[in-house]
mmCIF file of C-alpha atoms in Angstrom:
data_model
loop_
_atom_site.group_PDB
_atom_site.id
_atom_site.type_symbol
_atom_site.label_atom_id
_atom_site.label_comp_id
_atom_site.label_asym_id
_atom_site.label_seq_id
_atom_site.Cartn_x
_atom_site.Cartn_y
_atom_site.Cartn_z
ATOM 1 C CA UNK A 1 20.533 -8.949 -12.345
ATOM 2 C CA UNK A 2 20.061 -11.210 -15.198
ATOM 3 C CA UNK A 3 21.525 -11.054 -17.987
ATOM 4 C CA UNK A 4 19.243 -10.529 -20.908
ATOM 5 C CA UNK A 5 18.167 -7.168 -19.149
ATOM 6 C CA UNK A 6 18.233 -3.954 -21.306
ATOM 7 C CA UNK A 7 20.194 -1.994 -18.599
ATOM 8 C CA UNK A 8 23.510 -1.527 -17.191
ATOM 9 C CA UNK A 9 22.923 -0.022 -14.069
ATOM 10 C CA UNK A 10 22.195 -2.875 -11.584
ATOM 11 C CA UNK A 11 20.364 -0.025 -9.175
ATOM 12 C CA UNK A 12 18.236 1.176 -11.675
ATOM 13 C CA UNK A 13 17.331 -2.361 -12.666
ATOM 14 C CA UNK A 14 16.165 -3.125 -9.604
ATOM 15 C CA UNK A 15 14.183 0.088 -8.806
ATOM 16 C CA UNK A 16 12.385 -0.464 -12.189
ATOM 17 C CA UNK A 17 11.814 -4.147 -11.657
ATOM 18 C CA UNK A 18 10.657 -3.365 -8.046
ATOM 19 C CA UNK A 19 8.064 -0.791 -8.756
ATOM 20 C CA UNK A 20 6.791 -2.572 -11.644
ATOM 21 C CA UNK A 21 6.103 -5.878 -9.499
ATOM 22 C CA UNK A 22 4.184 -3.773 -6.754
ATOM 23 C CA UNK A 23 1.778 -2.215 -9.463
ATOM 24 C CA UNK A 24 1.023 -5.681 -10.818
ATOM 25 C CA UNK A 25 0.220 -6.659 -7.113
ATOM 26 C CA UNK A 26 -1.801 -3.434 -6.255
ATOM 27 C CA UNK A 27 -3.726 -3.795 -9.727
ATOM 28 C CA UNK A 28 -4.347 -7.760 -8.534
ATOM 29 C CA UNK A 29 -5.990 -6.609 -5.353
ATOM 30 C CA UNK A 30 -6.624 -3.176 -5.666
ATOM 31 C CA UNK A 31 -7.614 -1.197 -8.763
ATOM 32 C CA UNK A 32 -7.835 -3.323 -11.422
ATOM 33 C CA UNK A 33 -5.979 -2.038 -14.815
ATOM 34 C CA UNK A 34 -3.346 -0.297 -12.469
ATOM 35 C CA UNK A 35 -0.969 -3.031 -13.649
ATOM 36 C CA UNK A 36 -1.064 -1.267 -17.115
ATOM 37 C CA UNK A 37 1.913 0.915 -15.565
ATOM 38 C CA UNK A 38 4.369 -1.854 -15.116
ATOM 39 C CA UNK A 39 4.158 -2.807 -18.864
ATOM 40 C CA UNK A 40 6.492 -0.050 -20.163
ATOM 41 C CA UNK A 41 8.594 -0.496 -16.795
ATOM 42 C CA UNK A 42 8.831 -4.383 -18.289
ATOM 43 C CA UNK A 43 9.723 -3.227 -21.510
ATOM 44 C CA UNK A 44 12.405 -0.664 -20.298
ATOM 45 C CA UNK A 45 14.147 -3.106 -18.344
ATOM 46 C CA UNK A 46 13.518 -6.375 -20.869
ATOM 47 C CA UNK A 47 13.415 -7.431 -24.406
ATOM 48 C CA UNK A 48 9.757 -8.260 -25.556
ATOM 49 C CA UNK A 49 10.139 -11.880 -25.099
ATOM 50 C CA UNK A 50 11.840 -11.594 -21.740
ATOM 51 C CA UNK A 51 9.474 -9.381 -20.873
ATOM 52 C CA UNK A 52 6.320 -11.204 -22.145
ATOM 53 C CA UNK A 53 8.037 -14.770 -19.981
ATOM 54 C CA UNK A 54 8.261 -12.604 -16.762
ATOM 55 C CA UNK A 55 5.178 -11.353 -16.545
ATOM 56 C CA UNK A 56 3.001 -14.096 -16.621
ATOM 57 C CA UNK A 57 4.630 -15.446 -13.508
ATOM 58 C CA UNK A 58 4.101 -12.400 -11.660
ATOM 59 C CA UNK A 59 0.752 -12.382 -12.776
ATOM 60 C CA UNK A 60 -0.193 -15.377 -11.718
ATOM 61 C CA UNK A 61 1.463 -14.824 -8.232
ATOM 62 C CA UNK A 62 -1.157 -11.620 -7.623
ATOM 63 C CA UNK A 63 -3.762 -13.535 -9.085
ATOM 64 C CA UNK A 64 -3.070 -16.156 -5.956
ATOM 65 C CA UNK A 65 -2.610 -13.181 -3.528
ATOM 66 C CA UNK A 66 -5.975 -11.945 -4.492
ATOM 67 C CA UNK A 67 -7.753 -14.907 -4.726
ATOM 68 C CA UNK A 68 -6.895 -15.049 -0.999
ATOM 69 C CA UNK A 69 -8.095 -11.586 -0.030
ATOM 70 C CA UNK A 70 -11.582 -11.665 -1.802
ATOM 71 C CA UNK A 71 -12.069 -15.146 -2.181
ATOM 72 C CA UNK A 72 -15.636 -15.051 -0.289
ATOM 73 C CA UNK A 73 -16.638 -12.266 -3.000
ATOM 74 C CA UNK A 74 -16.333 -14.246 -6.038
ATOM 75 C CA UNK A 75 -19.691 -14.798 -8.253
ATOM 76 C CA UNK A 76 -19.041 -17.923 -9.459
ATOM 77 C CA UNK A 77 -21.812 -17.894 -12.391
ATOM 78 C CA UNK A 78 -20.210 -15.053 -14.062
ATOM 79 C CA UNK A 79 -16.802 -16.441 -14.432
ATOM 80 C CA UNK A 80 -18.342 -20.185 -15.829
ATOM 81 C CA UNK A 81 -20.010 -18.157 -18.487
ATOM 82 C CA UNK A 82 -17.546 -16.624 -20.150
ATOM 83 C CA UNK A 83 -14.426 -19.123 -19.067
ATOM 84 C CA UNK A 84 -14.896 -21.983 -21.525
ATOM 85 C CA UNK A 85 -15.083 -19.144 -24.292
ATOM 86 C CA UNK A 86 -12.032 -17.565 -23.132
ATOM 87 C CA UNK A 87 -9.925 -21.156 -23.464
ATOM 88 C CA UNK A 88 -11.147 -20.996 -27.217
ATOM 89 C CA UNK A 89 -9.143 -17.862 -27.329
ATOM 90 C CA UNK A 90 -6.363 -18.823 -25.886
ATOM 91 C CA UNK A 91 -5.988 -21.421 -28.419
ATOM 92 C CA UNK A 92 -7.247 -19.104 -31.137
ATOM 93 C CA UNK A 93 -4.003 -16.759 -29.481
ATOM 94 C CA UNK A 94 -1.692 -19.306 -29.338
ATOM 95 C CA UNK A 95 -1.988 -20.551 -33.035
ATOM 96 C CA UNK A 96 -1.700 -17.290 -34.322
ATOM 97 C CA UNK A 97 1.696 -16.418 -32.469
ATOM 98 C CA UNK A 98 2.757 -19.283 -33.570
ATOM 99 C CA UNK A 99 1.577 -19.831 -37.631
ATOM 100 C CA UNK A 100 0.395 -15.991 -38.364
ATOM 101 C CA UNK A 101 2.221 -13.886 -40.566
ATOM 102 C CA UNK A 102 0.874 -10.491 -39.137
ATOM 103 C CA UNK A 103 3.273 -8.904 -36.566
ATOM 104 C CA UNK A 104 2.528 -9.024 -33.016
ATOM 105 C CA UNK A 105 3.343 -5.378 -33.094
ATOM 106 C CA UNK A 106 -0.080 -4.501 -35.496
ATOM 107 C CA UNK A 107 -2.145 -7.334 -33.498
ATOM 108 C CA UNK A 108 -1.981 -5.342 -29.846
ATOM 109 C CA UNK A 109 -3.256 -2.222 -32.388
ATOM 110 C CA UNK A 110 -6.184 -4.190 -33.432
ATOM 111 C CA UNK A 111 -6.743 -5.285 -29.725
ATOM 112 C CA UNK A 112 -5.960 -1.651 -28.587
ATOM 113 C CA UNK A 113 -9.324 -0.839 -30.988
ATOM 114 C CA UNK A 114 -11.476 -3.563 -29.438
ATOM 115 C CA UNK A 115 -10.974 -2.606 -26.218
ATOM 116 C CA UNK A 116 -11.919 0.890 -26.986
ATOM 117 C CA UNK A 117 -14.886 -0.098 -28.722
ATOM 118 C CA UNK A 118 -16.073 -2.247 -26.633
ATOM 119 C CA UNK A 119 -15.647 0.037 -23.388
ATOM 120 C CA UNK A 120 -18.279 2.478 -25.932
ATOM 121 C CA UNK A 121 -20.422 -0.303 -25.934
ATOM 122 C CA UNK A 122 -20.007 -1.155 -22.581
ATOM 123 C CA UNK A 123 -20.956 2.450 -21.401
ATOM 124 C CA UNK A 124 -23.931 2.238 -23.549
ATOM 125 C CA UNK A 125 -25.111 -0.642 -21.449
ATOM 126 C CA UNK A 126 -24.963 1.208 -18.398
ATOM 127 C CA UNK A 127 -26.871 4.040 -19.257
ATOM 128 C CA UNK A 128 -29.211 3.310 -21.676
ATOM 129 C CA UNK A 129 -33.234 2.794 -20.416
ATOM 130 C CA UNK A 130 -33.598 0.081 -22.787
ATOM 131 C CA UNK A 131 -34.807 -2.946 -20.698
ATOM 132 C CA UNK A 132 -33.525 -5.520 -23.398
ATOM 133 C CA UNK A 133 -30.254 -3.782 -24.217
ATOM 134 C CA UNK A 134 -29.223 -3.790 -20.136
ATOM 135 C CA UNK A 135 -30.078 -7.576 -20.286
ATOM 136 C CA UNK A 136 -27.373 -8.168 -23.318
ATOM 137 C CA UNK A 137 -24.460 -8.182 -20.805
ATOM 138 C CA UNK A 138 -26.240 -10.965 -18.780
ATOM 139 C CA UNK A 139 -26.646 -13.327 -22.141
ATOM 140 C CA UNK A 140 -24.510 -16.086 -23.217
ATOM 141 C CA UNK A 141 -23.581 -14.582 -26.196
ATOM 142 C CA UNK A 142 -21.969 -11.776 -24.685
ATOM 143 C CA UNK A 143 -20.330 -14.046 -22.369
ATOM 144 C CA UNK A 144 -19.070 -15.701 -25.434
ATOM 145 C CA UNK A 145 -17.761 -12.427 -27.076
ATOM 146 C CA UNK A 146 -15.963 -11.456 -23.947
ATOM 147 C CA UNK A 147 -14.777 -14.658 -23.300
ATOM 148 C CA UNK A 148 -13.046 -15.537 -26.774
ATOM 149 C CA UNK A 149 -11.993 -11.881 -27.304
ATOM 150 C CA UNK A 150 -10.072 -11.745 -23.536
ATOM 151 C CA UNK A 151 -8.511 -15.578 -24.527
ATOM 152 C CA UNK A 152 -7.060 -14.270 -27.270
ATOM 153 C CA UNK A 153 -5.882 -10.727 -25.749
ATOM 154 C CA UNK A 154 -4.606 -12.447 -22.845
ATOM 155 C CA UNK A 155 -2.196 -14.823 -24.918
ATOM 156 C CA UNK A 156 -1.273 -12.297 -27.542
ATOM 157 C CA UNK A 157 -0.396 -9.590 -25.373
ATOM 158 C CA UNK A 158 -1.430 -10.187 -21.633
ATOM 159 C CA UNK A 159 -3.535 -7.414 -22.102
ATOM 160 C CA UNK A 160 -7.009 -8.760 -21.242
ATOM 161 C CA UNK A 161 -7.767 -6.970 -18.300
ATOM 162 C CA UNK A 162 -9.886 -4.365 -19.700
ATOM 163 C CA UNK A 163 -11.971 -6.579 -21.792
ATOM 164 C CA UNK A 164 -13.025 -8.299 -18.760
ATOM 165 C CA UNK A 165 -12.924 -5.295 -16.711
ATOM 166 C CA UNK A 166 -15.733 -3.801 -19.355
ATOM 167 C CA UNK A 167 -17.820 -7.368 -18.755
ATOM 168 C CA UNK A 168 -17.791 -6.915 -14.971
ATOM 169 C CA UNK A 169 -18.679 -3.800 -15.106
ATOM 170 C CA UNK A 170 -21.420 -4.078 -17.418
ATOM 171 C CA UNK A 171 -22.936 -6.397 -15.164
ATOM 172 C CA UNK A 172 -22.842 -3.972 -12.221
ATOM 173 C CA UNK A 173 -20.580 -5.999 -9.263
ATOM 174 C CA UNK A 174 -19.563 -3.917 -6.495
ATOM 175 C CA UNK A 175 -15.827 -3.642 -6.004
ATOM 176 C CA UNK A 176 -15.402 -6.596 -3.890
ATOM 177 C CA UNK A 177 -17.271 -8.676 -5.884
ATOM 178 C CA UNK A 178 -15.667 -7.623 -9.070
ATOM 179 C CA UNK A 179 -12.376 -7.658 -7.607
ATOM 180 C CA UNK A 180 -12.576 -11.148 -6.470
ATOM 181 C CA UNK A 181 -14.270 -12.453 -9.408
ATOM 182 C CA UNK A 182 -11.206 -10.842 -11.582
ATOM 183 C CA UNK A 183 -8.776 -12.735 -9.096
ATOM 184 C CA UNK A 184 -10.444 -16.178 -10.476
ATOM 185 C CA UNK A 185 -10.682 -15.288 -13.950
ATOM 186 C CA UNK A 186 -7.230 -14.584 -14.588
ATOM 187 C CA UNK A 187 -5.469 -16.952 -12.193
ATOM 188 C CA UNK A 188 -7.330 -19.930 -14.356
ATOM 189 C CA UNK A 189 -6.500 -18.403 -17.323
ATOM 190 C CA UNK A 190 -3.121 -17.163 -16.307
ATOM 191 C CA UNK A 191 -2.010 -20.477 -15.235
ATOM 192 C CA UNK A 192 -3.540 -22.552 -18.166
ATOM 193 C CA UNK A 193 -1.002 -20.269 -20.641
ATOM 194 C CA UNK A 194 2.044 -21.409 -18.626
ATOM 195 C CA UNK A 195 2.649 -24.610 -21.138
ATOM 196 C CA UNK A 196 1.788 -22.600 -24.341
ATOM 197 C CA UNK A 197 4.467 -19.882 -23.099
ATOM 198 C CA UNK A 198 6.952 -22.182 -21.980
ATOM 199 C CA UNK A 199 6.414 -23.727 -25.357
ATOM 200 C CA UNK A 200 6.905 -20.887 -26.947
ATOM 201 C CA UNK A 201 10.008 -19.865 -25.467
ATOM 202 C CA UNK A 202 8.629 -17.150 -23.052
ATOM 203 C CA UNK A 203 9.233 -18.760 -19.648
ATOM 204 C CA UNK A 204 12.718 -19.979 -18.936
ATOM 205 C CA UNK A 205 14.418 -21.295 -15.855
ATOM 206 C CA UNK A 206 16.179 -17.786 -15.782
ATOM 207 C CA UNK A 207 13.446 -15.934 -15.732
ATOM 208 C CA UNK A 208 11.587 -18.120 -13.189
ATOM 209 C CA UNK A 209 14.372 -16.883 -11.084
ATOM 210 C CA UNK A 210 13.754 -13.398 -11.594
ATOM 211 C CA UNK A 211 10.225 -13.649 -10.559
ATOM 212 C CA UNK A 212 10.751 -15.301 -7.665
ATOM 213 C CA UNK A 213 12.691 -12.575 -6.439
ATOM 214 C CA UNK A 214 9.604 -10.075 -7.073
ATOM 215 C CA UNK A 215 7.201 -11.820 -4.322
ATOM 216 C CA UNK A 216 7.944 -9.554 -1.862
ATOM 217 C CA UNK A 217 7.342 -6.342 -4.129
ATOM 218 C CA UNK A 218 4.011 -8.236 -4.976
ATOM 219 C CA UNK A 219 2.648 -8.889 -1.608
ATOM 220 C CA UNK A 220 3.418 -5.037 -0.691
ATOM 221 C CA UNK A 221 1.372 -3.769 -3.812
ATOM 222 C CA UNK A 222 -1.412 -6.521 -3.269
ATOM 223 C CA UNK A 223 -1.562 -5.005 0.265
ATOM 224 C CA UNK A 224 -1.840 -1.580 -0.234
ATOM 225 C CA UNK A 225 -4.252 -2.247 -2.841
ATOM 226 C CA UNK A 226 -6.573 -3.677 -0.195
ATOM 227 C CA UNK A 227 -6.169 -0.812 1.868
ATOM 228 C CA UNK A 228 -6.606 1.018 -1.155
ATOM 229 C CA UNK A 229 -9.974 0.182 -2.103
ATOM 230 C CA UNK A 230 -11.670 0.023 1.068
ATOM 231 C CA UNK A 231 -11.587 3.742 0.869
ATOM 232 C CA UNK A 232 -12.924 4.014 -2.440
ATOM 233 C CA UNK A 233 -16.595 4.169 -3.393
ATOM 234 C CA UNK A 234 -18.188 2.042 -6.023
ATOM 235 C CA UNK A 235 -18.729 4.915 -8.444
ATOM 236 C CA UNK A 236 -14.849 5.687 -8.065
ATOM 237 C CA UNK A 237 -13.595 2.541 -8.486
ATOM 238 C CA UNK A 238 -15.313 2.114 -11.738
ATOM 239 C CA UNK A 239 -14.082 5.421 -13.178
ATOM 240 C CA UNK A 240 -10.657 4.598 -11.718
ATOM 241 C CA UNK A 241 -10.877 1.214 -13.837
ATOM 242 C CA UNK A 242 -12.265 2.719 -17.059
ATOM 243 C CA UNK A 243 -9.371 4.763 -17.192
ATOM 244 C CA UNK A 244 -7.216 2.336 -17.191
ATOM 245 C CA UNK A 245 -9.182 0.761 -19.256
ATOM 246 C CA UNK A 246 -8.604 3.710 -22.133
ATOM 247 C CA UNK A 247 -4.691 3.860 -20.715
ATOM 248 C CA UNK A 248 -4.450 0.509 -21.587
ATOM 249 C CA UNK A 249 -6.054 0.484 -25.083
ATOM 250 C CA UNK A 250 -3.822 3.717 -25.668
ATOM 251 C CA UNK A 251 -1.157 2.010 -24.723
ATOM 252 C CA UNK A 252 -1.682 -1.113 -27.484
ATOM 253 C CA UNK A 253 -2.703 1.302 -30.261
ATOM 254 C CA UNK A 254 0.225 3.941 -30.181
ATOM 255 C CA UNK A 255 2.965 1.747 -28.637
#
């Protein structure tokens, strides 16, 4: 058990730290958002920094494990629309954590606001008649939104999920597709935040440790996730992700 964790009890470390990995790896291949349950786990078990420096390894390892499962449903033009946005920012992220004044506390509120605003907006795509307003999620300029907005949410807080969730949707991919399009998004962006965390202080060699530790916990959750969703329908994996979606913002705001 290492030793900047919150708790005493090495069993109950453990359990927490077990069921919090498979969540992140069901959420990577199964229903995305689901992951938004292991973030309180996370912070039970760690301090915020620890906590913020563990997950992005485990992150990154169910990005890889879904890459692998749904890597012949990726849509490739989708994800180089919005990525070189999204690298703007991370930078934009990154410089604030490390120069702004305004607590990281009150940011996730702000981003916890976004998110719900833009899953309005995001609903309002899907239903409206308009022939213009269903093309807006198809544009480069709300690429460019989603892209910059889930840079900086993904730095900040590691909490970009539903922003790109809401894009995906928006566009209409069916569960595979979006699924392995997700996998790709965040396993490029997850990865190019390792330096900027590791910078920061985030990652350690300790806590490198720790993760490796969680693979196994991540490959079970990754694979019932796949079992998961091939019993789903479209229309109930997209409610299923919208409420995580809202979970998630509700999370940020009233944390």
């Amino acid at each position: 058990m290492p030793a900047f964790s919150n708790i005493d009890s090495p069993q109950l470390f453990w359990i927490l730290a077990f069921i919090s990995a498979f969540f992140i790896g069901f959420s990577k291949s199964g229903i995305s958002g689901a992951g938004i349950l292991a973030i309180p786990l996370m912070a039970c078990i760690f301090p915020p920094k620890e906590s913020t420096g563990i997950l992005l390894p485990m992150l990154i390892m169910g990005d890889i494990i879904g890459v692998y499962f749904y890597r012949q449903h990726t849509q490739w033009k989708h994800i180089l629309r919005a990525l070189p946005w999204a690298f703007v920012g991370i930078i934009a992220g990154w410089l604030f954590m490390k120069y702004s004044d305004i607590s990281q506390a009150d940011f996730k509120k702000y981003i916890g606001v976004v998110v719900i605003v833009m899953l309005i907006v995001g609903e309002w795509f899907n239903r409206t008649s308009d022939e213009k307003t269903r093309h807006i999620p198809h544009s480069w300029y709300f690429a460019a939104i989603i892209g910059v907005t889930g840079g900086i949410t993904t730095m900040t807080a590691n909490a970009a999920g539903p922003v790109f969730a809401i894009y995906l949707l928006s566009l209409g991919l069916p569960k595979e597709n979006f699924i392995g399009t997700t996998a790709w998004i965040f396993f490029i962006l997850n990865t190019s935040k390792v330096l900027f965390s590791w910078e920061l202080g985030f990652i350690t060699e300790e806590t490198l440790v720790f993760n490796a530790g969680m693979i196994p916990a991540l490959i079970i959750g990754s694979l019932v996730g796949v079992k998961t969703v091939k019993y789903i329908k479209n229309n109930t994996f997209s409610i299923l992700v919208k409420i995580f979606a809202i979970l998630a913002a509700g999370y940020l705001i009233f944390k």
